[in-house]
Structures are given as C-alpha cells and as structure tokens.
C-alpha cells in the first residue's frame, strides 16, 4: 500500500529536497511565489500542471527565458517552505472527519518516518503484513513477522507494541476527531472494516485504541 504514495525529489546543484505527496499533488499556483511567477506560468503553458510535474533537476528551469540562477534558487527555497507549511497545517486543522482520516493516512504511509513524530518504519511493515494476513483469513506468527525483517519474535512484538503506543499518543495529539471516535468504540469487530484505500490505516487505528480478540 505504501507504494501508492509518491514523493517528488527536487535537486538544485548540491541541494536536494523530498516534497511530500501533499504538495506534489497540488496544482502549481504562481501567486505563491513573489519571484519566478512568470517562469511558473510558462511551465504551466507547457503542460507542467502540478508540483510533481516539475523537473526533478530544477537547473533545467534555467533554459526558460527570465529564469536566472537567483530566480531558480528562490523557487527551490520557496517550494520547501510551502511543503513544510502544508505538512504542519495538515496536523493542526483538518476541517472534517474525512480530511482528518486523509491526513492520518498521509502520516502513516507517507511521512511516518518524519512527521509529526518518528515511527519505526519496521512497525509499518509489520502492520502491513498482519493486515494482509488478516485479509487472507490467516494468523501470521510473531516468529514469521520477525523473520521478514530480520529480528526475533520478541523484538517483533516490542516493535508492534511501541508503534501502537506512539500511534495512539500522536493520534490523540494531532488527530483529535479520530482519537475521540476510536476511544469511544468498545466492542470492535474486524469484519466491520470497510475495505477501501483507508482499510490499512483503519486497521492500525483499531489495533492502537482497542483490545481486539484478533491481533
């Protein structure tokens, strides 16, 4: 499931930055740039519509009339600022339950190792394996889980426990609507999960907030 999320890496000389999927999917808005707006408008006319459509190497923008080194450098720095602002806002205001779930999904599958608090990437791997096992009506053992990432069964268990605790704490802090919903659910049956693109994150929320009979 994590493969569905695409990062956009931009490079300028010896600098590079990984744009989040949140910004990468948005349409380029020249008004967000005090400098270089004309260059961006020319790019849009050439079919570069979203930020993910930008060339990875921004030095290529120098070929466009009016795009000097200072302008391209400004565009690079401005993209980083826009991205960080979007990430921060996605964890402070969501506007609706749906948007909050979407923001939570972005954290789990896209920014888990960066924002808002670092999660062990192995934790996501283990939860994905457990979820796939559940979908196949199987019960994967801790030993098998551990073998897939090169750790013992006890280490796999600890990774899952610590990961779920961190998910719960950060959900309460950054995703209050989801926390309230899942804290109020007492008897949860996994069969109630609606299998859609959010199935994995709902599964993770269930396991983090409830004592399920099937873990």
PDB file of C-alpha atoms in Angstrom:
ATOM      1  CA  UNK A   1       0.000   0.000   0.000  1.00  0.00           C
ATOM      2  CA  UNK A   2       2.853   2.368   0.651  1.00  0.00           C
ATOM      3  CA  UNK A   3       3.855   2.091  -2.997  1.00  0.00           C
ATOM      4  CA  UNK A   4       0.805   4.158  -3.946  1.00  0.00           C
ATOM      5  CA  UNK A   5       2.330   7.222  -2.303  1.00  0.00           C
ATOM      6  CA  UNK A   6       4.833   9.040  -4.497  1.00  0.00           C
ATOM      7  CA  UNK A   7       7.412  11.504  -3.295  1.00  0.00           C
ATOM      8  CA  UNK A   8       8.867  14.204  -5.512  1.00  0.00           C
ATOM      9  CA  UNK A   9      12.575  14.839  -5.123  1.00  0.00           C
ATOM     10  CA  UNK A  10      13.833  18.185  -6.373  1.00  0.00           C
ATOM     11  CA  UNK A  11      17.505  18.919  -6.906  1.00  0.00           C
ATOM     12  CA  UNK A  12      19.374  22.174  -7.362  1.00  0.00           C
ATOM     13  CA  UNK A  13      23.152  21.972  -7.668  1.00  0.00           C
ATOM     14  CA  UNK A  14      24.322  20.237  -4.471  1.00  0.00           C
ATOM     15  CA  UNK A  15      20.974  20.598  -2.663  1.00  0.00           C
ATOM     16  CA  UNK A  16      18.028  18.229  -2.709  1.00  0.00           C
ATOM     17  CA  UNK A  17      14.650  18.050  -1.009  1.00  0.00           C
ATOM     18  CA  UNK A  18      11.871  15.469  -0.891  1.00  0.00           C
ATOM     19  CA  UNK A  19       8.494  17.107  -1.476  1.00  0.00           C
ATOM     20  CA  UNK A  20       5.619  15.442   0.338  1.00  0.00           C
ATOM     21  CA  UNK A  21       2.747  13.867  -1.624  1.00  0.00           C
ATOM     22  CA  UNK A  22       0.538  16.565  -0.091  1.00  0.00           C
ATOM     23  CA  UNK A  23       2.244  19.336  -2.079  1.00  0.00           C
ATOM     24  CA  UNK A  24       3.243  17.175  -5.042  1.00  0.00           C
ATOM     25  CA  UNK A  25      -0.400  16.506  -5.913  1.00  0.00           C
ATOM     26  CA  UNK A  26      -1.411  20.176  -5.867  1.00  0.00           C
ATOM     27  CA  UNK A  27      -1.630  22.425  -8.902  1.00  0.00           C
ATOM     28  CA  UNK A  28       1.148  24.970  -9.275  1.00  0.00           C
ATOM     29  CA  UNK A  29      -0.011  28.390  -8.083  1.00  0.00           C
ATOM     30  CA  UNK A  30       2.277  31.171  -9.377  1.00  0.00           C
ATOM     31  CA  UNK A  31       0.742  33.609  -6.872  1.00  0.00           C
ATOM     32  CA  UNK A  32       2.513  31.696  -4.086  1.00  0.00           C
ATOM     33  CA  UNK A  33       5.824  32.937  -5.488  1.00  0.00           C
ATOM     34  CA  UNK A  34       6.902  36.578  -5.213  1.00  0.00           C
ATOM     35  CA  UNK A  35       9.667  35.853  -7.688  1.00  0.00           C
ATOM     36  CA  UNK A  36       9.612  33.497 -10.638  1.00  0.00           C
ATOM     37  CA  UNK A  37       5.839  33.618 -11.143  1.00  0.00           C
ATOM     38  CA  UNK A  38       6.296  34.328 -14.865  1.00  0.00           C
ATOM     39  CA  UNK A  39       8.574  31.309 -15.173  1.00  0.00           C
ATOM     40  CA  UNK A  40       5.979  29.113 -13.479  1.00  0.00           C
ATOM     41  CA  UNK A  41       3.227  30.442 -15.751  1.00  0.00           C
ATOM     42  CA  UNK A  42       5.340  29.468 -18.761  1.00  0.00           C
ATOM     43  CA  UNK A  43       5.761  25.989 -17.300  1.00  0.00           C
ATOM     44  CA  UNK A  44       2.001  25.670 -16.851  1.00  0.00           C
ATOM     45  CA  UNK A  45       1.514  26.637 -20.504  1.00  0.00           C
ATOM     46  CA  UNK A  46       3.940  23.833 -21.379  1.00  0.00           C
ATOM     47  CA  UNK A  47       1.782  21.305 -19.521  1.00  0.00           C
ATOM     48  CA  UNK A  48       3.528  21.302 -16.146  1.00  0.00           C
ATOM     49  CA  UNK A  49       0.358  21.453 -14.052  1.00  0.00           C
ATOM     50  CA  UNK A  50       1.166  20.038 -10.604  1.00  0.00           C
ATOM     51  CA  UNK A  51       4.293  20.253  -8.481  1.00  0.00           C
ATOM     52  CA  UNK A  52       5.044  16.593  -9.156  1.00  0.00           C
ATOM     53  CA  UNK A  53       5.269  17.507 -12.865  1.00  0.00           C
ATOM     54  CA  UNK A  54       8.234  19.800 -12.215  1.00  0.00           C
ATOM     55  CA  UNK A  55      11.589  18.514 -13.462  1.00  0.00           C
ATOM     56  CA  UNK A  56      13.470  16.811 -10.650  1.00  0.00           C
ATOM     57  CA  UNK A  57      16.565  18.811 -11.537  1.00  0.00           C
ATOM     58  CA  UNK A  58      15.482  22.434 -11.243  1.00  0.00           C
ATOM     59  CA  UNK A  59      18.586  23.532 -13.128  1.00  0.00           C
ATOM     60  CA  UNK A  60      16.547  22.690 -16.235  1.00  0.00           C
ATOM     61  CA  UNK A  61      14.432  25.762 -15.497  1.00  0.00           C
ATOM     62  CA  UNK A  62      17.426  27.900 -16.467  1.00  0.00           C
ATOM     63  CA  UNK A  63      16.556  27.169 -20.095  1.00  0.00           C
ATOM     64  CA  UNK A  64      13.374  29.222 -19.726  1.00  0.00           C
ATOM     65  CA  UNK A  65      13.553  32.936 -20.549  1.00  0.00           C
ATOM     66  CA  UNK A  66      13.696  35.007 -17.372  1.00  0.00           C
ATOM     67  CA  UNK A  67      14.816  32.110 -15.193  1.00  0.00           C
ATOM     68  CA  UNK A  68      18.176  33.178 -13.830  1.00  0.00           C
ATOM     69  CA  UNK A  69      20.073  31.389 -11.088  1.00  0.00           C
ATOM     70  CA  UNK A  70      18.650  33.635  -8.347  1.00  0.00           C
ATOM     71  CA  UNK A  71      15.080  33.060  -9.531  1.00  0.00           C
ATOM     72  CA  UNK A  72      15.507  29.279  -9.693  1.00  0.00           C
ATOM     73  CA  UNK A  73      17.171  29.286  -6.272  1.00  0.00           C
ATOM     74  CA  UNK A  74      14.218  31.254  -4.898  1.00  0.00           C
ATOM     75  CA  UNK A  75      11.743  28.767  -6.418  1.00  0.00           C
ATOM     76  CA  UNK A  76      13.644  25.876  -4.810  1.00  0.00           C
ATOM     77  CA  UNK A  77      13.643  27.519  -1.367  1.00  0.00           C
ATOM     78  CA  UNK A  78      10.011  28.584  -1.702  1.00  0.00           C
ATOM     79  CA  UNK A  79       8.907  25.035  -2.541  1.00  0.00           C
ATOM     80  CA  UNK A  80      10.474  23.817   0.698  1.00  0.00           C
ATOM     81  CA  UNK A  81       8.640  26.493   2.705  1.00  0.00           C
ATOM     82  CA  UNK A  82       5.301  25.709   1.035  1.00  0.00           C
ATOM     83  CA  UNK A  83       5.755  21.993   1.677  1.00  0.00           C
ATOM     84  CA  UNK A  84       6.626  22.397   5.351  1.00  0.00           C
ATOM     85  CA  UNK A  85       3.690  24.758   5.883  1.00  0.00           C
ATOM     86  CA  UNK A  86       1.299  22.258   4.305  1.00  0.00           C
ATOM     87  CA  UNK A  87       2.631  19.410   6.439  1.00  0.00           C
ATOM     88  CA  UNK A  88       2.329  21.479   9.610  1.00  0.00           C
ATOM     89  CA  UNK A  89      -1.200  22.603   8.761  1.00  0.00           C
ATOM     90  CA  UNK A  90      -2.275  19.049   7.980  1.00  0.00           C
ATOM     91  CA  UNK A  91      -1.550  18.160  11.603  1.00  0.00           C
ATOM     92  CA  UNK A  92      -3.267  21.146  13.188  1.00  0.00           C
ATOM     93  CA  UNK A  93      -6.520  21.619  11.277  1.00  0.00           C
ATOM     94  CA  UNK A  94      -8.415  19.180   9.112  1.00  0.00           C
ATOM     95  CA  UNK A  95     -11.878  20.652   8.683  1.00  0.00           C
ATOM     96  CA  UNK A  96     -13.780  17.358   8.572  1.00  0.00           C
ATOM     97  CA  UNK A  97     -13.604  13.730   9.630  1.00  0.00           C
ATOM     98  CA  UNK A  98     -12.771  12.694   6.085  1.00  0.00           C
ATOM     99  CA  UNK A  99      -9.906  15.181   5.791  1.00  0.00           C
ATOM    100  CA  UNK A 100      -8.573  14.119   9.170  1.00  0.00           C
ATOM    101  CA  UNK A 101      -8.553  10.488   8.096  1.00  0.00           C
ATOM    102  CA  UNK A 102      -6.786  11.541   4.896  1.00  0.00           C
ATOM    103  CA  UNK A 103      -4.179  13.461   6.909  1.00  0.00           C
ATOM    104  CA  UNK A 104      -3.698  10.459   9.194  1.00  0.00           C
ATOM    105  CA  UNK A 105      -3.184   8.229   6.160  1.00  0.00           C
ATOM    106  CA  UNK A 106      -0.575  10.644   4.803  1.00  0.00           C
ATOM    107  CA  UNK A 107       1.267  10.413   8.111  1.00  0.00           C
ATOM    108  CA  UNK A 108       1.138   6.632   8.320  1.00  0.00           C
ATOM    109  CA  UNK A 109       2.026   5.728   4.740  1.00  0.00           C
ATOM    110  CA  UNK A 110       3.950   8.783   3.604  1.00  0.00           C
ATOM    111  CA  UNK A 111       5.564  10.689   6.448  1.00  0.00           C
ATOM    112  CA  UNK A 112       5.696   8.094   9.214  1.00  0.00           C
ATOM    113  CA  UNK A 113       9.461   8.369   9.481  1.00  0.00           C
ATOM    114  CA  UNK A 114       9.437  12.178   9.546  1.00  0.00           C
ATOM    115  CA  UNK A 115       6.270  13.842  10.844  1.00  0.00           C
ATOM    116  CA  UNK A 116       4.862  14.576  13.370  1.00  0.00           C
ATOM    117  CA  UNK A 117       6.869  12.114  15.460  1.00  0.00           C
ATOM    118  CA  UNK A 118       9.161   9.418  14.154  1.00  0.00           C
ATOM    119  CA  UNK A 119       7.721   5.934  13.827  1.00  0.00           C
ATOM    120  CA  UNK A 120       9.899   2.894  13.346  1.00  0.00           C
ATOM    121  CA  UNK A 121       9.433   2.071   9.652  1.00  0.00           C
ATOM    122  CA  UNK A 122       9.613  -1.607  10.610  1.00  0.00           C
ATOM    123  CA  UNK A 123       6.401  -1.101  12.570  1.00  0.00           C
ATOM    124  CA  UNK A 124       4.532  -0.117   9.406  1.00  0.00           C
ATOM    125  CA  UNK A 125       5.979  -3.160   7.626  1.00  0.00           C
ATOM    126  CA  UNK A 126       4.769  -5.485  10.366  1.00  0.00           C
ATOM    127  CA  UNK A 127       1.279  -3.972  10.485  1.00  0.00           C
ATOM    128  CA  UNK A 128       1.003  -4.299   6.700  1.00  0.00           C
ATOM    129  CA  UNK A 129       1.996  -7.959   6.907  1.00  0.00           C
ATOM    130  CA  UNK A 130      -0.517  -8.577   9.692  1.00  0.00           C
ATOM    131  CA  UNK A 131      -3.232  -6.805   7.715  1.00  0.00           C
ATOM    132  CA  UNK A 132      -2.544  -8.863   4.586  1.00  0.00           C
ATOM    133  CA  UNK A 133      -2.600 -11.985   6.732  1.00  0.00           C
ATOM    134  CA  UNK A 134      -5.976 -10.933   8.129  1.00  0.00           C
ATOM    135  CA  UNK A 135      -7.380 -10.354   4.631  1.00  0.00           C
ATOM    136  CA  UNK A 136      -6.318 -13.884   3.711  1.00  0.00           C
ATOM    137  CA  UNK A 137      -8.004 -15.213   6.864  1.00  0.00           C
ATOM    138  CA  UNK A 138      -4.681 -16.365   8.236  1.00  0.00           C
ATOM    139  CA  UNK A 139      -2.879 -15.768  11.519  1.00  0.00           C
ATOM    140  CA  UNK A 140       0.757 -14.904  10.906  1.00  0.00           C
ATOM    141  CA  UNK A 141       3.021 -15.684  13.858  1.00  0.00           C
ATOM    142  CA  UNK A 142       5.401 -13.284  15.565  1.00  0.00           C
ATOM    143  CA  UNK A 143       8.216 -15.600  14.523  1.00  0.00           C
ATOM    144  CA  UNK A 144       7.270 -15.249  10.851  1.00  0.00           C
ATOM    145  CA  UNK A 145       6.889 -11.491  11.232  1.00  0.00           C
ATOM    146  CA  UNK A 146      10.301 -11.218  12.828  1.00  0.00           C
ATOM    147  CA  UNK A 147      11.941 -13.296  10.116  1.00  0.00           C
ATOM    148  CA  UNK A 148      10.708 -10.925   7.401  1.00  0.00           C
ATOM    149  CA  UNK A 149      12.618  -8.003   8.939  1.00  0.00           C
ATOM    150  CA  UNK A 150      15.476  -9.961  10.490  1.00  0.00           C
ATOM    151  CA  UNK A 151      14.545  -9.803  14.179  1.00  0.00           C
ATOM    152  CA  UNK A 152      13.391 -12.262  16.831  1.00  0.00           C
ATOM    153  CA  UNK A 153       9.728 -12.875  17.638  1.00  0.00           C
ATOM    154  CA  UNK A 154      10.113 -10.918  20.894  1.00  0.00           C
ATOM    155  CA  UNK A 155      11.675  -7.970  19.075  1.00  0.00           C
ATOM    156  CA  UNK A 156       8.817  -8.030  16.562  1.00  0.00           C
ATOM    157  CA  UNK A 157       6.327  -7.976  19.443  1.00  0.00           C
ATOM    158  CA  UNK A 158       8.093  -4.997  21.035  1.00  0.00           C
ATOM    159  CA  UNK A 159       8.161  -3.102  17.725  1.00  0.00           C
ATOM    160  CA  UNK A 160       4.392  -3.589  17.379  1.00  0.00           C
ATOM    161  CA  UNK A 161       3.670  -2.556  20.974  1.00  0.00           C
ATOM    162  CA  UNK A 162       5.846   0.571  20.834  1.00  0.00           C
ATOM    163  CA  UNK A 163       4.487   1.502  17.412  1.00  0.00           C
ATOM    164  CA  UNK A 164       0.861   1.226  18.527  1.00  0.00           C
ATOM    165  CA  UNK A 165       1.529   3.290  21.639  1.00  0.00           C
ATOM    166  CA  UNK A 166       3.139   6.021  19.534  1.00  0.00           C
ATOM    167  CA  UNK A 167       0.293   5.912  17.005  1.00  0.00           C
ATOM    168  CA  UNK A 168      -2.256   6.272  19.802  1.00  0.00           C
ATOM    169  CA  UNK A 169      -0.444   9.164  21.500  1.00  0.00           C
ATOM    170  CA  UNK A 170       0.089  11.061  18.253  1.00  0.00           C
ATOM    171  CA  UNK A 171      -3.477  10.434  17.112  1.00  0.00           C
ATOM    172  CA  UNK A 172      -4.753  11.976  20.347  1.00  0.00           C
ATOM    173  CA  UNK A 173      -2.428  14.958  19.873  1.00  0.00           C
ATOM    174  CA  UNK A 174      -2.692  15.618  16.131  1.00  0.00           C
ATOM    175  CA  UNK A 175      -5.905  13.868  15.023  1.00  0.00           C
ATOM    176  CA  UNK A 176      -8.453  14.558  17.807  1.00  0.00           C
ATOM    177  CA  UNK A 177     -11.536  13.570  15.794  1.00  0.00           C
ATOM    178  CA  UNK A 178     -10.150  10.120  15.062  1.00  0.00           C
ATOM    179  CA  UNK A 179      -8.955   9.694  18.639  1.00  0.00           C
ATOM    180  CA  UNK A 180     -12.388  10.561  20.008  1.00  0.00           C
ATOM    181  CA  UNK A 181     -14.091   8.144  17.629  1.00  0.00           C
ATOM    182  CA  UNK A 182     -11.845   5.191  18.350  1.00  0.00           C
ATOM    183  CA  UNK A 183     -11.636   5.810  22.092  1.00  0.00           C
ATOM    184  CA  UNK A 184     -15.442   5.602  22.288  1.00  0.00           C
ATOM    185  CA  UNK A 185     -15.638   2.313  20.403  1.00  0.00           C
ATOM    186  CA  UNK A 186     -15.619  -0.548  22.889  1.00  0.00           C
ATOM    187  CA  UNK A 187     -16.565  -3.702  21.004  1.00  0.00           C
ATOM    188  CA  UNK A 188     -14.926  -3.680  17.587  1.00  0.00           C
ATOM    189  CA  UNK A 189     -15.172  -6.478  15.091  1.00  0.00           C
ATOM    190  CA  UNK A 190     -12.664  -6.509  12.296  1.00  0.00           C
ATOM    191  CA  UNK A 191     -15.416  -7.598   9.925  1.00  0.00           C
ATOM    192  CA  UNK A 192     -16.876  -4.105  10.245  1.00  0.00           C
ATOM    193  CA  UNK A 193     -13.953  -2.579   8.364  1.00  0.00           C
ATOM    194  CA  UNK A 194     -14.976  -1.190   5.004  1.00  0.00           C
ATOM    195  CA  UNK A 195     -12.316  -2.395   2.609  1.00  0.00           C
ATOM    196  CA  UNK A 196     -11.185   0.642   0.700  1.00  0.00           C
ATOM    197  CA  UNK A 197      -7.997   2.674   0.358  1.00  0.00           C
ATOM    198  CA  UNK A 198      -8.235   3.525   4.078  1.00  0.00           C
ATOM    199  CA  UNK A 199      -8.509  -0.085   5.247  1.00  0.00           C
ATOM    200  CA  UNK A 200      -4.915  -0.346   6.466  1.00  0.00           C
ATOM    201  CA  UNK A 201      -4.987   2.865   8.485  1.00  0.00           C
ATOM    202  CA  UNK A 202      -8.372   1.997   9.996  1.00  0.00           C
ATOM    203  CA  UNK A 203      -6.949  -1.399  10.923  1.00  0.00           C
ATOM    204  CA  UNK A 204      -3.974   0.314  12.590  1.00  0.00           C
ATOM    205  CA  UNK A 205      -6.288   2.674  14.479  1.00  0.00           C
ATOM    206  CA  UNK A 206      -8.403  -0.234  15.712  1.00  0.00           C
ATOM    207  CA  UNK A 207      -5.350  -2.077  16.998  1.00  0.00           C
ATOM    208  CA  UNK A 208      -3.918   1.040  18.626  1.00  0.00           C
ATOM    209  CA  UNK A 209      -7.089   2.015  20.507  1.00  0.00           C
ATOM    210  CA  UNK A 210      -8.845  -1.276  21.235  1.00  0.00           C
ATOM    211  CA  UNK A 211      -8.139  -4.673  22.706  1.00  0.00           C
ATOM    212  CA  UNK A 212      -9.155  -6.777  19.758  1.00  0.00           C
ATOM    213  CA  UNK A 213      -9.533 -10.505  20.072  1.00  0.00           C
ATOM    214  CA  UNK A 214      -7.737 -10.903  16.773  1.00  0.00           C
ATOM    215  CA  UNK A 215      -4.359  -9.149  16.756  1.00  0.00           C
TER     216      UNK A 215
END
